[in-house]
Amino acid sequence: DAKTTQPNSMESNEEEPVHLPCNHSTISGTDYIHWYRQLPSQGPEYVIHGLTSNVNNRMASLAIAEDRKSSTLILHRATLRDAAVYYCILSESNYQLIWGAGTKLIIKP
Amino acid sequence: EPEVTQTPSHQVTQMGQEVILRCVPISNHLYFYWYRQILGQKVEFLVSFYNNEISEKSEIFDDQFSVERPDGSNFTLKIRSTKLEDSAMYFCASIGSGNREQYFGPGTRLTVT
């Protein structure tokens, strides 16, 4: 079973920041935190991942709580193209991804 | 930018028939995966493949399923005798050495009638 908990859906306005939360209270010391997204009718797409420290890349930022029991994906300026299902996934060293239901992000123009 | 490709994009087959889904991972990648997604449901892990052998497989990946990397570029998923419940999108993914980012293909929609 998925080891993360995410809201079923969230809404945000275009060109505003979006904070997508994820709880993973049973995370182990070797689990990486991954975020993927799936746009409608497409394959999943990697967004970002981290272990302990906050991470930034061209798509998003990942803020990881100090106790690692939760994390937040931050889209700094959402566009309509960011409307997708966002998945928070824990992965051990074997790289296997076990998916949950994710958060459906709705962007309002 | 390199990408994972999958063929065909849509496969229709009759129950009991064998199907082979094909994937071409990114050329220097070493780890390969198959996932499936039944319409409206979550993505499910099927199998991982490394160094020409299966690394891990899920309960879904029973004796009807097999994977192969026949020629160093293609990565295939075979379903020997398809069932109605095998109807789903099948995604291939790959990872390069020293990386954790899985690159996914666009998927093959399998419809079993």
Coordinates of C-alpha atoms in Angstrom, one line a residue:
Chain A
D1 CA 0.0 0.0 0.0
A2 CA 1.0 3.6 -0.6
K3 CA 2.8 5.1 2.4
T4 CA 1.7 8.7 1.8
T5 CA -1.4 10.7 2.3
Q6 CA -2.4 13.5 0.0
P7 CA -5.6 15.6 -0.4
N8 CA -7.8 14.3 -3.2
S9 CA -7.9 17.6 -5.0
M10 CA -6.9 21.2 -4.7
E11 CA -7.7 24.4 -6.7
S12 CA -5.5 27.3 -7.4
N13 CA -5.6 30.4 -9.5
E14 CA -3.4 30.8 -12.5
E15 CA -0.1 32.6 -11.9
E16 CA -0.3 32.1 -8.2
P17 CA 1.9 29.8 -6.1
V18 CA 0.6 26.3 -5.2
H19 CA 1.6 24.3 -2.2
L20 CA 0.7 20.6 -2.4
P21 CA 1.1 18.8 0.9
C22 CA 2.0 15.2 1.6
N23 CA 2.1 13.3 4.8
H24 CA 4.4 10.3 5.2
S25 CA 4.6 9.7 9.0
T26 CA 6.0 6.1 8.6
I27 CA 8.9 7.2 6.4
S28 CA 12.2 5.3 7.1
G29 CA 15.6 6.7 7.1
T30 CA 16.4 5.4 3.6
D31 CA 13.2 6.5 1.9
Y32 CA 13.5 9.2 -0.7
I33 CA 10.6 11.5 -1.3
H34 CA 9.6 11.7 -5.0
W35 CA 7.0 13.8 -6.8
Y36 CA 5.6 12.8 -10.1
R37 CA 2.7 14.3 -12.1
Q38 CA 0.4 12.9 -14.7
L39 CA -1.2 15.3 -17.2
P40 CA -4.5 14.1 -18.7
S41 CA -4.0 11.2 -21.1
Q42 CA -0.2 11.2 -20.7
G43 CA 2.4 9.1 -19.0
P44 CA 3.7 10.1 -15.6
E45 CA 6.4 12.8 -15.5
Y46 CA 9.1 13.3 -12.9
V47 CA 8.9 16.5 -11.0
I48 CA 11.4 16.4 -8.1
H49 CA 12.8 14.3 -5.4
G50 CA 14.7 14.7 -2.1
L51 CA 16.0 12.9 1.0
T52 CA 16.4 15.4 3.8
S53 CA 17.2 18.9 2.5
N54 CA 14.9 21.2 0.5
V55 CA 15.4 20.9 -3.2
N56 CA 14.8 23.3 -6.1
N57 CA 14.7 22.6 -9.8
R58 CA 13.3 24.3 -12.9
M59 CA 9.9 22.8 -12.3
A60 CA 9.3 23.2 -8.6
S61 CA 10.6 23.3 -5.1
L62 CA 10.4 20.5 -2.5
A63 CA 10.2 21.5 1.2
I64 CA 10.8 18.6 3.6
A65 CA 9.9 18.9 7.2
E66 CA 12.7 18.5 9.7
D67 CA 11.3 15.2 11.0
R68 CA 10.7 14.1 7.4
K69 CA 7.1 13.1 8.2
S70 CA 5.7 15.5 5.7
S71 CA 6.7 17.4 2.7
T72 CA 5.3 20.1 0.4
L73 CA 5.7 20.5 -3.3
I74 CA 5.7 24.2 -4.3
L75 CA 4.9 25.4 -7.8
H76 CA 6.0 29.0 -7.8
R77 CA 3.7 30.3 -10.5
A78 CA 1.0 27.8 -11.6
T79 CA -0.1 27.9 -15.2
L80 CA -3.0 26.1 -16.9
R81 CA -0.5 23.5 -18.1
D82 CA 0.2 22.5 -14.5
A83 CA -3.2 21.0 -14.2
A84 CA -2.5 17.4 -13.4
V85 CA -2.6 14.7 -10.8
Y86 CA 0.4 15.1 -8.5
Y87 CA 1.8 12.0 -6.8
C88 CA 3.9 12.0 -3.7
I89 CA 5.8 8.7 -3.5
L90 CA 8.3 7.2 -1.1
S91 CA 11.0 5.1 -2.7
E92 CA 13.8 3.0 -1.2
S93 CA 17.1 2.3 -2.8
N94 CA 15.5 -0.2 -5.2
Y95 CA 13.9 2.7 -7.0
Q96 CA 10.5 1.0 -7.0
L97 CA 7.6 3.5 -7.0
I98 CA 4.4 2.5 -5.1
W99 CA 1.7 5.0 -6.2
G100 CA -1.2 6.4 -4.2
A101 CA -4.2 8.2 -5.6
G102 CA -2.4 11.6 -5.7
T103 CA -3.8 15.1 -5.7
K104 CA -5.8 16.4 -8.6
L105 CA -4.7 20.0 -9.1
I106 CA -7.2 22.3 -10.8
I107 CA -6.0 25.6 -12.1
K108 CA -8.5 28.3 -12.5
P109 CA -7.9 31.0 -15.2
Chain B
E1 CA 15.8 15.7 -25.1
P2 CA 16.0 11.8 -25.1
E3 CA 12.7 10.1 -24.5
V4 CA 11.2 6.7 -23.9
T5 CA 9.0 5.4 -26.7
Q6 CA 6.3 2.8 -26.7
T7 CA 4.6 0.9 -29.5
P8 CA 1.8 0.4 -30.4
S9 CA -0.1 3.4 -28.9
H10 CA -3.2 1.3 -28.9
Q11 CA -3.6 -2.5 -29.1
V12 CA -6.9 -4.3 -29.3
T13 CA -6.9 -8.1 -28.8
Q14 CA -9.3 -10.9 -28.1
M15 CA -9.4 -12.6 -24.8
G16 CA -6.9 -15.5 -24.7
Q17 CA -4.6 -14.0 -27.3
E18 CA -0.9 -13.2 -26.7
V19 CA 0.2 -9.6 -26.9
I20 CA 3.7 -8.1 -26.8
L21 CA 4.1 -4.4 -25.8
R22 CA 7.3 -2.8 -26.9
C23 CA 9.3 -0.1 -25.3
V24 CA 12.6 1.6 -26.3
P25 CA 14.2 3.1 -23.1
I26 CA 16.7 5.9 -23.2
S27 CA 19.9 4.5 -24.7
N28 CA 22.3 4.7 -21.7
H29 CA 19.7 3.7 -19.0
L30 CA 20.2 0.6 -17.0
Y31 CA 17.0 0.1 -15.0
F32 CA 13.7 -0.6 -16.7
Y33 CA 10.1 -0.8 -15.4
W34 CA 6.6 -1.7 -16.4
Y35 CA 3.6 -0.2 -14.8
R36 CA -0.1 -0.4 -15.6
Q37 CA -3.0 1.9 -15.0
I38 CA -6.6 0.7 -15.3
L39 CA -8.9 3.5 -16.4
G40 CA -9.7 5.8 -13.6
Q41 CA -7.4 4.0 -11.1
K42 CA -3.9 4.5 -9.7
V43 CA -0.7 3.5 -11.4
E44 CA 0.5 0.0 -10.3
F45 CA 4.0 -1.3 -10.4
L46 CA 4.4 -4.5 -12.4
V47 CA 8.1 -5.4 -12.7
S48 CA 11.6 -3.9 -12.6
F49 CA 14.5 -5.2 -14.7
Y50 CA 18.2 -4.7 -14.3
N51 CA 21.3 -6.5 -15.7
N52 CA 19.1 -8.7 -17.9
E53 CA 17.0 -10.1 -15.1
I54 CA 13.9 -9.3 -13.1
S55 CA 14.8 -7.3 -9.9
E56 CA 11.4 -7.2 -8.4
K57 CA 7.8 -8.0 -9.4
S58 CA 4.4 -7.3 -7.9
E59 CA 1.6 -9.7 -7.2
I60 CA 0.0 -8.6 -10.5
F61 CA 3.0 -10.0 -12.4
D62 CA 2.0 -13.6 -12.5
D63 CA 3.0 -16.4 -14.8
Q64 CA 1.0 -14.9 -17.7
F65 CA 3.5 -12.0 -17.8
S66 CA 7.1 -12.0 -18.9
V67 CA 9.6 -9.3 -19.8
E68 CA 12.6 -9.4 -22.1
R69 CA 15.4 -7.2 -23.4
P70 CA 16.0 -9.0 -26.6
D71 CA 18.5 -6.8 -28.4
G72 CA 20.0 -4.2 -26.1
S73 CA 17.5 -1.5 -27.1
N74 CA 14.0 -2.9 -26.9
F75 CA 12.3 -3.8 -23.6
T76 CA 9.2 -5.9 -24.0
L77 CA 6.2 -7.0 -21.9
K78 CA 4.4 -10.1 -23.0
I79 CA 1.0 -11.3 -21.8
R80 CA 0.6 -14.9 -22.8
S81 CA -3.2 -15.3 -22.6
T82 CA -5.0 -12.0 -22.1
K83 CA -8.0 -11.5 -19.9
L84 CA -10.6 -8.8 -19.9
E85 CA -9.1 -7.4 -16.7
D86 CA -5.8 -6.9 -18.4
S87 CA -7.3 -3.9 -20.2
A88 CA -5.3 -0.9 -19.1
M89 CA -2.7 1.6 -20.0
Y90 CA 0.8 0.1 -19.8
F91 CA 3.7 2.4 -19.1
C92 CA 7.4 1.7 -19.6
A93 CA 10.0 3.6 -17.6
S94 CA 13.7 3.7 -17.3
I95 CA 16.5 5.2 -15.1
G96 CA 20.1 6.0 -15.8
S97 CA 22.9 5.0 -13.5
G98 CA 23.3 7.1 -10.4
N99 CA 20.0 8.8 -10.9
R100 CA 16.5 8.4 -9.4
E101 CA 14.4 10.1 -12.0
Q102 CA 12.2 7.6 -13.9
Y103 CA 11.5 8.6 -17.4
F104 CA 8.1 7.3 -18.6
G105 CA 6.9 6.5 -22.1
P106 CA 3.6 7.7 -23.4
G107 CA 2.0 4.3 -22.8
T108 CA 0.2 1.6 -24.7
R109 CA -3.6 1.3 -24.3
L110 CA -4.4 -2.4 -24.3
T111 CA -8.0 -3.3 -24.9
V112 CA -9.0 -6.9 -24.4
T113 CA -12.4 -7.8 -25.9

